[in-house]
Amino acid sequence: MLWFYCVYDRSDDNHVKTDLFKDSSKQNLSLGNHGGSSTDHPSPHVSKGKQIVQVYRELYTHFISFPLAIHPELKEKVETFRNSILGDNKDKKPLKFQSSLDEMGIENRMFISPNCLHLTVVMLRLVNKEAVDAAQDILKVDISASVIYALDNRPVFIRLKGLNCMNGSLDKTRVLYAPVEEVGDEGRLLRACRILLSLRTYFFTHVPLLHVTLMNTTYRRDERKSNTFDAREIHKEFGGKDWGEYLIREAQISKRFWYDADGYFHCCGSLPFHIK
């Protein structure tokens, strides 16, 4: 079973080093990252196709994503997850903790839009059109054959199961996510990701934990509120949830904070996995 982890060292945000290491305690291969910053992608609450004005300096402008919003069944499960917590499932019995959402620090805007569901492979800083064009060429020309070869020219599926929090304890959660594993545990997805990480040779990049974000306190953008929430009751209710298995169909250069008509991040180039 493949799991993807990263380790952050905030002491040097100007240098990113990526390596592959063995987690002997779990006997899993992991992608390790030392250095970098947050991989947050705010959920869109503006008109599609328009840039969200940020009140802070954005270091990363684009990222390589594996889109998951193409799977209606996953979108439905995530929407049901949100509605169950907020009490919007009128035909179901309310969860016991719904009367305590304010005390838990939970609100609507913290949930990711199902239209934005994705896996982030690597963050990129593409500051102008020339940089975007260069990234497109690298993705489509330089490394495309190697990625398909790494996948053994066969479809690759992931399984999402359970819940976990990032960089902290459940009672002080900033990001709540669904862990990812490759179906079949052959290492093909990991090998493909390592090739995609070669973009770090050309651009200032950051390699995040490969995960599916479900809730993130940065989505609400309210500095007056705590940057964490209490996810213990949510974990008790949904910690063993099986989110299903999903085909990875392409790698995409996605632009942060810009959204197309379908609600997904604006695509600046893609590598379809045309595999048998």
PDB file of N, CA, C and O in Angstrom, residues 28-98:
ATOM      1  N   ASN A  28       6.135   1.570   4.049  1.00  0.00           N
ATOM      2  CA  ASN A  28       5.546   2.217   2.886  1.00  0.00           C
ATOM      3  C   ASN A  28       6.558   3.146   2.247  1.00  0.00           C
ATOM      4  O   ASN A  28       7.367   3.764   2.937  1.00  0.00           O
ATOM      5  N   LEU A  29       6.492   3.262   0.932  1.00  0.00           N
ATOM      6  CA  LEU A  29       7.297   4.272   0.249  1.00  0.00           C
ATOM      7  C   LEU A  29       6.614   5.612   0.397  1.00  0.00           C
ATOM      8  O   LEU A  29       5.404   5.724   0.280  1.00  0.00           O
ATOM      9  N   SER A  30       7.414   6.651   0.636  1.00  0.00           N
ATOM     10  CA  SER A  30       6.850   7.976   0.856  1.00  0.00           C
ATOM     11  C   SER A  30       7.637   9.008   0.084  1.00  0.00           C
ATOM     12  O   SER A  30       8.841   8.883  -0.094  1.00  0.00           O
ATOM     13  N   LEU A  31       6.956  10.052  -0.375  1.00  0.00           N
ATOM     14  CA  LEU A  31       7.632  11.192  -0.969  1.00  0.00           C
ATOM     15  C   LEU A  31       7.930  12.183   0.128  1.00  0.00           C
ATOM     16  O   LEU A  31       7.020  12.645   0.812  1.00  0.00           O
ATOM     17  N   GLY A  32       9.182  12.520   0.303  1.00  0.00           N
ATOM     18  CA  GLY A  32       9.573  13.452   1.357  1.00  0.00           C
ATOM     19  C   GLY A  32       9.886  14.802   0.787  1.00  0.00           C
ATOM     20  O   GLY A  32      10.529  14.921  -0.236  1.00  0.00           O
ATOM     21  N   ASN A  33       9.451  15.853   1.489  1.00  0.00           N
ATOM     22  CA  ASN A  33       9.751  17.218   1.073  1.00  0.00           C
ATOM     23  C   ASN A  33      10.308  17.978   2.245  1.00  0.00           C
ATOM     24  O   ASN A  33       9.785  17.901   3.345  1.00  0.00           O
ATOM     25  N   HIS A  34      11.380  18.697   2.012  1.00  0.00           N
ATOM     26  CA  HIS A  34      11.989  19.503   3.063  1.00  0.00           C
ATOM     27  C   HIS A  34      12.029  20.944   2.580  1.00  0.00           C
ATOM     28  O   HIS A  34      12.740  21.286   1.668  1.00  0.00           O
ATOM     29  N   GLY A  35      11.229  21.765   3.206  1.00  0.00           N
ATOM     30  CA  GLY A  35      11.131  23.160   2.782  1.00  0.00           C
ATOM     31  C   GLY A  35       9.825  23.387   2.052  1.00  0.00           C
ATOM     32  O   GLY A  35       9.153  22.470   1.632  1.00  0.00           O
ATOM     33  N   GLY A  36       9.447  24.648   1.891  1.00  0.00           N
ATOM     34  CA  GLY A  36       8.238  24.958   1.143  1.00  0.00           C
ATOM     35  C   GLY A  36       7.187  25.583   2.012  1.00  0.00           C
ATOM     36  O   GLY A  36       7.399  25.888   3.169  1.00  0.00           O
ATOM     37  N   SER A  37       6.018  25.758   1.434  1.00  0.00           N
ATOM     38  CA  SER A  37       4.940  26.399   2.159  1.00  0.00           C
ATOM     39  C   SER A  37       3.640  25.687   1.899  1.00  0.00           C
ATOM     40  O   SER A  37       3.597  24.613   1.341  1.00  0.00           O
ATOM     41  N   SER A  38       2.559  26.287   2.293  1.00  0.00           N
ATOM     42  CA  SER A  38       1.264  25.641   2.263  1.00  0.00           C
ATOM     43  C   SER A  38       0.818  25.290   0.864  1.00  0.00           C
ATOM     44  O   SER A  38       1.126  25.944  -0.102  1.00  0.00           O
ATOM     45  N   THR A  39       0.017  24.226   0.771  1.00  0.00           N
ATOM     46  CA  THR A  39      -0.537  23.800  -0.512  1.00  0.00           C
ATOM     47  C   THR A  39      -2.020  24.129  -0.604  1.00  0.00           C
ATOM     48  O   THR A  39      -2.748  23.520  -1.370  1.00  0.00           O
ATOM     49  N   ASP A  40      -2.483  25.070   0.179  1.00  0.00           N
ATOM     50  CA  ASP A  40      -3.911  25.364   0.232  1.00  0.00           C
ATOM     51  C   ASP A  40      -4.438  25.840  -1.111  1.00  0.00           C
ATOM     52  O   ASP A  40      -3.815  26.618  -1.807  1.00  0.00           O
ATOM     53  N   HIS A  41      -5.650  25.390  -1.438  1.00  0.00           N
ATOM     54  CA  HIS A  41      -6.362  25.861  -2.627  1.00  0.00           C
ATOM     55  C   HIS A  41      -7.743  26.302  -2.176  1.00  0.00           C
ATOM     56  O   HIS A  41      -8.603  25.470  -1.933  1.00  0.00           O
ATOM     57  N   PRO A  42      -8.002  27.595  -2.015  1.00  0.00           N
ATOM     58  CA  PRO A  42      -9.297  28.045  -1.517  1.00  0.00           C
ATOM     59  C   PRO A  42     -10.440  27.582  -2.392  1.00  0.00           C
ATOM     60  O   PRO A  42     -10.327  27.540  -3.606  1.00  0.00           O
ATOM     61  N   SER A  43     -11.537  27.248  -1.747  1.00  0.00           N
ATOM     62  CA  SER A  43     -12.733  26.853  -2.477  1.00  0.00           C
ATOM     63  C   SER A  43     -13.332  28.082  -3.144  1.00  0.00           C
ATOM     64  O   SER A  43     -13.408  29.155  -2.546  1.00  0.00           O
ATOM     65  N   PRO A  44     -13.787  27.982  -4.398  1.00  0.00           N
ATOM     66  CA  PRO A  44     -14.252  29.165  -5.113  1.00  0.00           C
ATOM     67  C   PRO A  44     -15.600  29.651  -4.605  1.00  0.00           C
ATOM     68  O   PRO A  44     -16.521  28.884  -4.472  1.00  0.00           O
ATOM     69  N   HIS A  45     -15.687  30.932  -4.333  1.00  0.00           N
ATOM     70  CA  HIS A  45     -16.955  31.554  -3.949  1.00  0.00           C
ATOM     71  C   HIS A  45     -17.139  32.828  -4.774  1.00  0.00           C
ATOM     72  O   HIS A  45     -17.652  33.830  -4.287  1.00  0.00           O
ATOM     73  N   VAL A  46     -16.689  32.790  -6.025  1.00  0.00           N
ATOM     74  CA  VAL A  46     -16.829  33.929  -6.918  1.00  0.00           C
ATOM     75  C   VAL A  46     -17.271  33.421  -8.264  1.00  0.00           C
ATOM     76  O   VAL A  46     -17.395  32.233  -8.503  1.00  0.00           O
ATOM     77  N   SER A  47     -17.537  34.356  -9.175  1.00  0.00           N
ATOM     78  CA  SER A  47     -17.939  33.981 -10.511  1.00  0.00           C
ATOM     79  C   SER A  47     -16.836  33.171 -11.180  1.00  0.00           C
ATOM     80  O   SER A  47     -15.660  33.467 -11.043  1.00  0.00           O
ATOM     81  N   LYS A  48     -17.231  32.147 -11.948  1.00  0.00           N
ATOM     82  CA  LYS A  48     -16.267  31.288 -12.607  1.00  0.00           C
ATOM     83  C   LYS A  48     -15.461  32.085 -13.618  1.00  0.00           C
ATOM     84  O   LYS A  48     -15.948  32.984 -14.262  1.00  0.00           O
ATOM     85  N   GLY A  49     -14.210  31.708 -13.783  1.00  0.00           N
ATOM     86  CA  GLY A  49     -13.356  32.308 -14.799  1.00  0.00           C
ATOM     87  C   GLY A  49     -12.721  33.618 -14.394  1.00  0.00           C
ATOM     88  O   GLY A  49     -12.024  34.240 -15.173  1.00  0.00           O
ATOM     89  N   LYS A  50     -12.949  34.075 -13.171  1.00  0.00           N
ATOM     90  CA  LYS A  50     -12.380  35.333 -12.711  1.00  0.00           C
ATOM     91  C   LYS A  50     -11.428  35.078 -11.555  1.00  0.00           C
ATOM     92  O   LYS A  50     -11.610  34.174 -10.752  1.00  0.00           O
ATOM     93  N   GLN A  51     -10.428  35.886 -11.471  1.00  0.00           N
ATOM     94  CA  GLN A  51      -9.419  35.711 -10.438  1.00  0.00           C
ATOM     95  C   GLN A  51      -9.934  36.207  -9.094  1.00  0.00           C
ATOM     96  O   GLN A  51     -10.557  37.251  -8.989  1.00  0.00           O
ATOM     97  N   ILE A  52      -9.664  35.406  -8.070  1.00  0.00           N
ATOM     98  CA  ILE A  52      -9.988  35.839  -6.710  1.00  0.00           C
ATOM     99  C   ILE A  52      -8.886  36.784  -6.240  1.00  0.00           C
ATOM    100  O   ILE A  52      -7.708  36.472  -6.298  1.00  0.00           O
ATOM    101  N   VAL A  53      -9.274  37.962  -5.782  1.00  0.00           N
ATOM    102  CA  VAL A  53      -8.287  38.920  -5.280  1.00  0.00           C
ATOM    103  C   VAL A  53      -7.797  38.442  -3.925  1.00  0.00           C
ATOM    104  O   VAL A  53      -8.563  38.225  -3.010  1.00  0.00           O
ATOM    105  N   GLN A  54      -6.499  38.277  -3.787  1.00  0.00           N
ATOM    106  CA  GLN A  54      -5.909  37.801  -2.548  1.00  0.00           C
ATOM    107  C   GLN A  54      -5.392  38.982  -1.728  1.00  0.00           C
ATOM    108  O   GLN A  54      -4.881  39.946  -2.265  1.00  0.00           O
ATOM    109  N   VAL A  55      -5.529  38.862  -0.424  1.00  0.00           N
ATOM    110  CA  VAL A  55      -5.068  39.915   0.466  1.00  0.00           C
ATOM    111  C   VAL A  55      -3.657  39.631   0.959  1.00  0.00           C
ATOM    112  O   VAL A  55      -3.133  40.342   1.796  1.00  0.00           O
ATOM    113  N   TYR A  56      -3.067  38.576   0.460  1.00  0.00           N
ATOM    114  CA  TYR A  56      -1.714  38.244   0.848  1.00  0.00           C
ATOM    115  C   TYR A  56      -0.928  37.824  -0.387  1.00  0.00           C
ATOM    116  O   TYR A  56      -1.475  37.492  -1.412  1.00  0.00           O
ATOM    117  N   ARG A  57       0.392  37.848  -0.276  1.00  0.00           N
ATOM    118  CA  ARG A  57       1.259  37.519  -1.396  1.00  0.00           C
ATOM    119  C   ARG A  57       1.249  36.017  -1.659  1.00  0.00           C
ATOM    120  O   ARG A  57       1.497  35.229  -0.775  1.00  0.00           O
ATOM    121  N   GLU A  58       0.947  35.631  -2.897  1.00  0.00           N
ATOM    122  CA  GLU A  58       0.925  34.221  -3.263  1.00  0.00           C
ATOM    123  C   GLU A  58       2.269  33.836  -3.860  1.00  0.00           C
ATOM    124  O   GLU A  58       2.683  34.376  -4.870  1.00  0.00           O
ATOM    125  N   LEU A  59       2.916  32.885  -3.238  1.00  0.00           N
ATOM    126  CA  LEU A  59       4.211  32.451  -3.714  1.00  0.00           C
ATOM    127  C   LEU A  59       4.079  31.525  -4.912  1.00  0.00           C
ATOM    128  O   LEU A  59       4.820  31.644  -5.890  1.00  0.00           O
ATOM    129  N   TYR A  60       3.114  30.608  -4.869  1.00  0.00           N
ATOM    130  CA  TYR A  60       2.925  29.650  -5.943  1.00  0.00           C
ATOM    131  C   TYR A  60       1.726  30.044  -6.792  1.00  0.00           C
ATOM    132  O   TYR A  60       0.666  30.381  -6.283  1.00  0.00           O
ATOM    133  N   THR A  61       1.887  29.990  -8.095  1.00  0.00           N
ATOM    134  CA  THR A  61       0.865  30.455  -9.023  1.00  0.00           C
ATOM    135  C   THR A  61       0.101  29.325  -9.687  1.00  0.00           C
ATOM    136  O   THR A  61      -1.049  29.498 -10.074  1.00  0.00           O
ATOM    137  N   HIS A  62       0.738  28.164  -9.838  1.00  0.00           N
ATOM    138  CA  HIS A  62       0.152  27.025 -10.525  1.00  0.00           C
ATOM    139  C   HIS A  62       0.500  25.741  -9.767  1.00  0.00           C
ATOM    140  O   HIS A  62       1.302  25.765  -8.836  1.00  0.00           O
ATOM    141  N   PHE A  63      -0.087  24.648 -10.189  1.00  0.00           N
ATOM    142  CA  PHE A  63       0.269  23.355  -9.613  1.00  0.00           C
ATOM    143  C   PHE A  63      -0.104  22.249 -10.593  1.00  0.00           C
ATOM    144  O   PHE A  63      -0.968  22.427 -11.451  1.00  0.00           O
ATOM    145  N   ILE A  64       0.595  21.126 -10.478  1.00  0.00           N
ATOM    146  CA  ILE A  64       0.242  19.944 -11.256  1.00  0.00           C
ATOM    147  C   ILE A  64      -0.805  19.173 -10.468  1.00  0.00           C
ATOM    148  O   ILE A  64      -0.565  18.792  -9.317  1.00  0.00           O
ATOM    149  N   SER A  65      -1.948  18.952 -11.077  1.00  0.00           N
ATOM    150  CA  SER A  65      -3.040  18.272 -10.382  1.00  0.00           C
ATOM    151  C   SER A  65      -3.473  17.020 -11.137  1.00  0.00           C
ATOM    152  O   SER A  65      -3.291  16.904 -12.353  1.00  0.00           O
ATOM    153  N   PHE A  66      -4.023  16.082 -10.381  1.00  0.00           N
ATOM    154  CA  PHE A  66      -4.776  14.972 -10.926  1.00  0.00           C
ATOM    155  C   PHE A  66      -6.248  15.294 -10.637  1.00  0.00           C
ATOM    156  O   PHE A  66      -6.692  15.164  -9.500  1.00  0.00           O
ATOM    157  N   PRO A  67      -7.013  15.753 -11.623  1.00  0.00           N
ATOM    158  CA  PRO A  67      -8.416  16.115 -11.357  1.00  0.00           C
ATOM    159  C   PRO A  67      -9.246  14.917 -10.901  1.00  0.00           C
ATOM    160  O   PRO A  67      -9.191  13.843 -11.500  1.00  0.00           O
ATOM    161  N   LEU A  68     -10.026  15.128  -9.843  1.00  0.00           N
ATOM    162  CA  LEU A  68     -10.946  14.115  -9.343  1.00  0.00           C
ATOM    163  C   LEU A  68     -12.398  14.571  -9.431  1.00  0.00           C
ATOM    164  O   LEU A  68     -13.309  13.764  -9.229  1.00  0.00           O
ATOM    165  N   ALA A  69     -12.617  15.839  -9.732  1.00  0.00           N
ATOM    166  CA  ALA A  69     -13.984  16.356  -9.856  1.00  0.00           C
ATOM    167  C   ALA A  69     -14.689  15.792 -11.075  1.00  0.00           C
ATOM    168  O   ALA A  69     -15.879  16.042 -11.272  1.00  0.00           O
ATOM    169  N   ILE A  70     -13.971  15.032 -11.897  1.00  0.00           N
ATOM    170  CA  ILE A  70     -14.574  14.393 -13.065  1.00  0.00           C
ATOM    171  C   ILE A  70     -15.398  13.173 -12.670  1.00  0.00           C
ATOM    172  O   ILE A  70     -16.115  12.618 -13.516  1.00  0.00           O
ATOM    173  N   HIS A  71     -15.318  12.776 -11.411  1.00  0.00           N
ATOM    174  CA  HIS A  71     -16.039  11.589 -10.947  1.00  0.00           C
ATOM    175  C   HIS A  71     -17.292  12.019 -10.172  1.00  0.00           C
ATOM    176  O   HIS A  71     -17.185  12.443  -9.011  1.00  0.00           O
ATOM    177  N   PRO A  72     -18.472  11.927 -10.774  1.00  0.00           N
ATOM    178  CA  PRO A  72     -19.704  12.380 -10.109  1.00  0.00           C
ATOM    179  C   PRO A  72     -19.961  11.684  -8.786  1.00  0.00           C
ATOM    180  O   PRO A  72     -20.476  12.307  -7.841  1.00  0.00           O
ATOM    181  N   GLU A  73     -19.606  10.395  -8.681  1.00  0.00           N
ATOM    182  CA  GLU A  73     -19.891   9.676  -7.449  1.00  0.00           C
ATOM    183  C   GLU A  73     -19.071  10.205  -6.288  1.00  0.00           C
ATOM    184  O   GLU A  73     -19.546  10.257  -5.143  1.00  0.00           O
ATOM    185  N   LEU A  74     -17.843  10.631  -6.548  1.00  0.00           N
ATOM    186  CA  LEU A  74     -17.026  11.221  -5.491  1.00  0.00           C
ATOM    187  C   LEU A  74     -17.575  12.588  -5.095  1.00  0.00           C
ATOM    188  O   LEU A  74     -17.637  12.926  -3.905  1.00  0.00           O
ATOM    189  N   LYS A  75     -17.954  13.381  -6.064  1.00  0.00           N
ATOM    190  CA  LYS A  75     -18.537  14.686  -5.775  1.00  0.00           C
ATOM    191  C   LYS A  75     -19.781  14.536  -4.900  1.00  0.00           C
ATOM    192  O   LYS A  75     -19.990  15.307  -3.959  1.00  0.00           O
ATOM    193  N   GLU A  76     -20.586  13.543  -5.206  1.00  0.00           N
ATOM    194  CA  GLU A  76     -21.806  13.317  -4.422  1.00  0.00           C
ATOM    195  C   GLU A  76     -21.474  12.920  -2.986  1.00  0.00           C
ATOM    196  O   GLU A  76     -22.116  13.388  -2.035  1.00  0.00           O
ATOM    197  N   LYS A  77     -20.462  12.077  -2.811  1.00  0.00           N
ATOM    198  CA  LYS A  77     -20.078  11.654  -1.470  1.00  0.00           C
ATOM    199  C   LYS A  77     -19.541  12.821  -0.647  1.00  0.00           C
ATOM    200  O   LYS A  77     -19.826  12.926   0.547  1.00  0.00           O
ATOM    201  N   VAL A  78     -18.770  13.678  -1.286  1.00  0.00           N
ATOM    202  CA  VAL A  78     -18.222  14.833  -0.579  1.00  0.00           C
ATOM    203  C   VAL A  78     -19.333  15.815  -0.211  1.00  0.00           C
ATOM    204  O   VAL A  78     -19.330  16.403   0.876  1.00  0.00           O
ATOM    205  N   GLU A  79     -20.275  15.995  -1.106  1.00  0.00           N
ATOM    206  CA  GLU A  79     -21.410  16.881  -0.814  1.00  0.00           C
ATOM    207  C   GLU A  79     -22.249  16.323   0.329  1.00  0.00           C
ATOM    208  O   GLU A  79     -22.686  17.071   1.215  1.00  0.00           O
ATOM    209  N   THR A  80     -22.463  15.018   0.335  1.00  0.00           N
ATOM    210  CA  THR A  80     -23.212  14.382   1.422  1.00  0.00           C
ATOM    211  C   THR A  80     -22.468  14.516   2.742  1.00  0.00           C
ATOM    212  O   THR A  80     -23.071  14.745   3.800  1.00  0.00           O
ATOM    213  N   PHE A  81     -21.141  14.375   2.705  1.00  0.00           N
ATOM    214  CA  PHE A  81     -20.301  14.552   3.893  1.00  0.00           C
ATOM    215  C   PHE A  81     -20.509  15.945   4.478  1.00  0.00           C
ATOM    216  O   PHE A  81     -20.739  16.113   5.681  1.00  0.00           O
ATOM    217  N   ARG A  82     -20.448  16.944   3.619  1.00  0.00           N
ATOM    218  CA  ARG A  82     -20.652  18.325   4.061  1.00  0.00           C
ATOM    219  C   ARG A  82     -22.057  18.521   4.649  1.00  0.00           C
ATOM    220  O   ARG A  82     -22.218  19.091   5.738  1.00  0.00           O
ATOM    221  N   ASN A  83     -23.068  18.061   3.939  1.00  0.00           N
ATOM    222  CA  ASN A  83     -24.445  18.249   4.386  1.00  0.00           C
ATOM    223  C   ASN A  83     -24.721  17.525   5.698  1.00  0.00           C
ATOM    224  O   ASN A  83     -25.482  18.020   6.542  1.00  0.00           O
ATOM    225  N   SER A  84     -24.110  16.358   5.866  1.00  0.00           N
ATOM    226  CA  SER A  84     -24.317  15.608   7.108  1.00  0.00           C
ATOM    227  C   SER A  84     -23.774  16.370   8.303  1.00  0.00           C
ATOM    228  O   SER A  84     -24.381  16.402   9.373  1.00  0.00           O
ATOM    229  N   ILE A  85     -22.620  17.005   8.136  1.00  0.00           N
ATOM    230  CA  ILE A  85     -22.008  17.746   9.237  1.00  0.00           C
ATOM    231  C   ILE A  85     -22.780  19.024   9.533  1.00  0.00           C
ATOM    232  O   ILE A  85     -23.017  19.366  10.693  1.00  0.00           O
ATOM    233  N   LEU A  86     -23.191  19.717   8.479  1.00  0.00           N
ATOM    234  CA  LEU A  86     -23.889  20.991   8.665  1.00  0.00           C
ATOM    235  C   LEU A  86     -25.372  20.829   8.958  1.00  0.00           C
ATOM    236  O   LEU A  86     -26.053  21.806   9.283  1.00  0.00           O
ATOM    237  N   GLY A  87     -25.889  19.604   8.846  1.00  0.00           N
ATOM    238  CA  GLY A  87     -27.293  19.372   9.146  1.00  0.00           C
ATOM    239  C   GLY A  87     -28.226  19.662   8.002  1.00  0.00           C
ATOM    240  O   GLY A  87     -29.410  19.934   8.222  1.00  0.00           O
ATOM    241  N   ASP A  88     -27.731  19.578   6.764  1.00  0.00           N
ATOM    242  CA  ASP A  88     -28.555  19.853   5.596  1.00  0.00           C
ATOM    243  C   ASP A  88     -29.179  18.607   4.980  1.00  0.00           C
ATOM    244  O   ASP A  88     -29.888  18.695   3.981  1.00  0.00           O
ATOM    245  N   ASN A  89     -28.898  17.437   5.548  1.00  0.00           N
ATOM    246  CA  ASN A  89     -29.522  16.204   5.072  1.00  0.00           C
ATOM    247  C   ASN A  89     -30.860  16.034   5.783  1.00  0.00           C
ATOM    248  O   ASN A  89     -30.967  15.420   6.838  1.00  0.00           O
ATOM    249  N   LYS A  90     -31.899  16.581   5.196  1.00  0.00           N
ATOM    250  CA  LYS A  90     -33.198  16.658   5.853  1.00  0.00           C
ATOM    251  C   LYS A  90     -33.836  15.291   6.061  1.00  0.00           C
ATOM    252  O   LYS A  90     -34.687  15.120   6.950  1.00  0.00           O
ATOM    253  N   ASP A  91     -33.448  14.299   5.248  1.00  0.00           N
ATOM    254  CA  ASP A  91     -34.067  12.979   5.353  1.00  0.00           C
ATOM    255  C   ASP A  91     -33.312  12.041   6.282  1.00  0.00           C
ATOM    256  O   ASP A  91     -33.655  10.877   6.414  1.00  0.00           O
ATOM    257  N   LYS A  92     -32.286  12.560   6.949  1.00  0.00           N
ATOM    258  CA  LYS A  92     -31.492  11.720   7.833  1.00  0.00           C
ATOM    259  C   LYS A  92     -31.463  12.294   9.241  1.00  0.00           C
ATOM    260  O   LYS A  92     -31.672  13.485   9.450  1.00  0.00           O
ATOM    261  N   LYS A  93     -31.171  11.417  10.207  1.00  0.00           N
ATOM    262  CA  LYS A  93     -31.113  11.831  11.599  1.00  0.00           C
ATOM    263  C   LYS A  93     -29.911  12.742  11.811  1.00  0.00           C
ATOM    264  O   LYS A  93     -28.798  12.420  11.394  1.00  0.00           O
ATOM    265  N   PRO A  94     -30.105  13.887  12.448  1.00  0.00           N
ATOM    266  CA  PRO A  94     -28.979  14.812  12.671  1.00  0.00           C
ATOM    267  C   PRO A  94     -27.892  14.171  13.525  1.00  0.00           C
ATOM    268  O   PRO A  94     -28.160  13.358  14.403  1.00  0.00           O
ATOM    269  N   LEU A  95     -26.652  14.533  13.236  1.00  0.00           N
ATOM    270  CA  LEU A  95     -25.540  14.058  14.044  1.00  0.00           C
ATOM    271  C   LEU A  95     -25.565  14.750  15.403  1.00  0.00           C
ATOM    272  O   LEU A  95     -25.977  15.900  15.522  1.00  0.00           O
ATOM    273  N   LYS A  96     -25.077  14.072  16.422  1.00  0.00           N
ATOM    274  CA  LYS A  96     -25.170  14.578  17.792  1.00  0.00           C
ATOM    275  C   LYS A  96     -24.428  15.890  17.992  1.00  0.00           C
ATOM    276  O   LYS A  96     -24.830  16.714  18.816  1.00  0.00           O
ATOM    277  N   PHE A  97     -23.341  16.096  17.239  1.00  0.00           N
ATOM    278  CA  PHE A  97     -22.502  17.271  17.493  1.00  0.00           C
ATOM    279  C   PHE A  97     -22.924  18.504  16.704  1.00  0.00           C
ATOM    280  O   PHE A  97     -22.270  19.542  16.798  1.00  0.00           O
ATOM    281  N   GLN A  98     -24.019  18.441  15.943  1.00  0.00           N
ATOM    282  CA  GLN A  98     -24.398  19.575  15.090  1.00  0.00           C
ATOM    283  C   GLN A  98     -24.758  20.822  15.882  1.00  0.00           C
ATOM    284  O   GLN A  98     -24.590  21.940  15.396  1.00  0.00           O
TER     285      GLN A  98
END
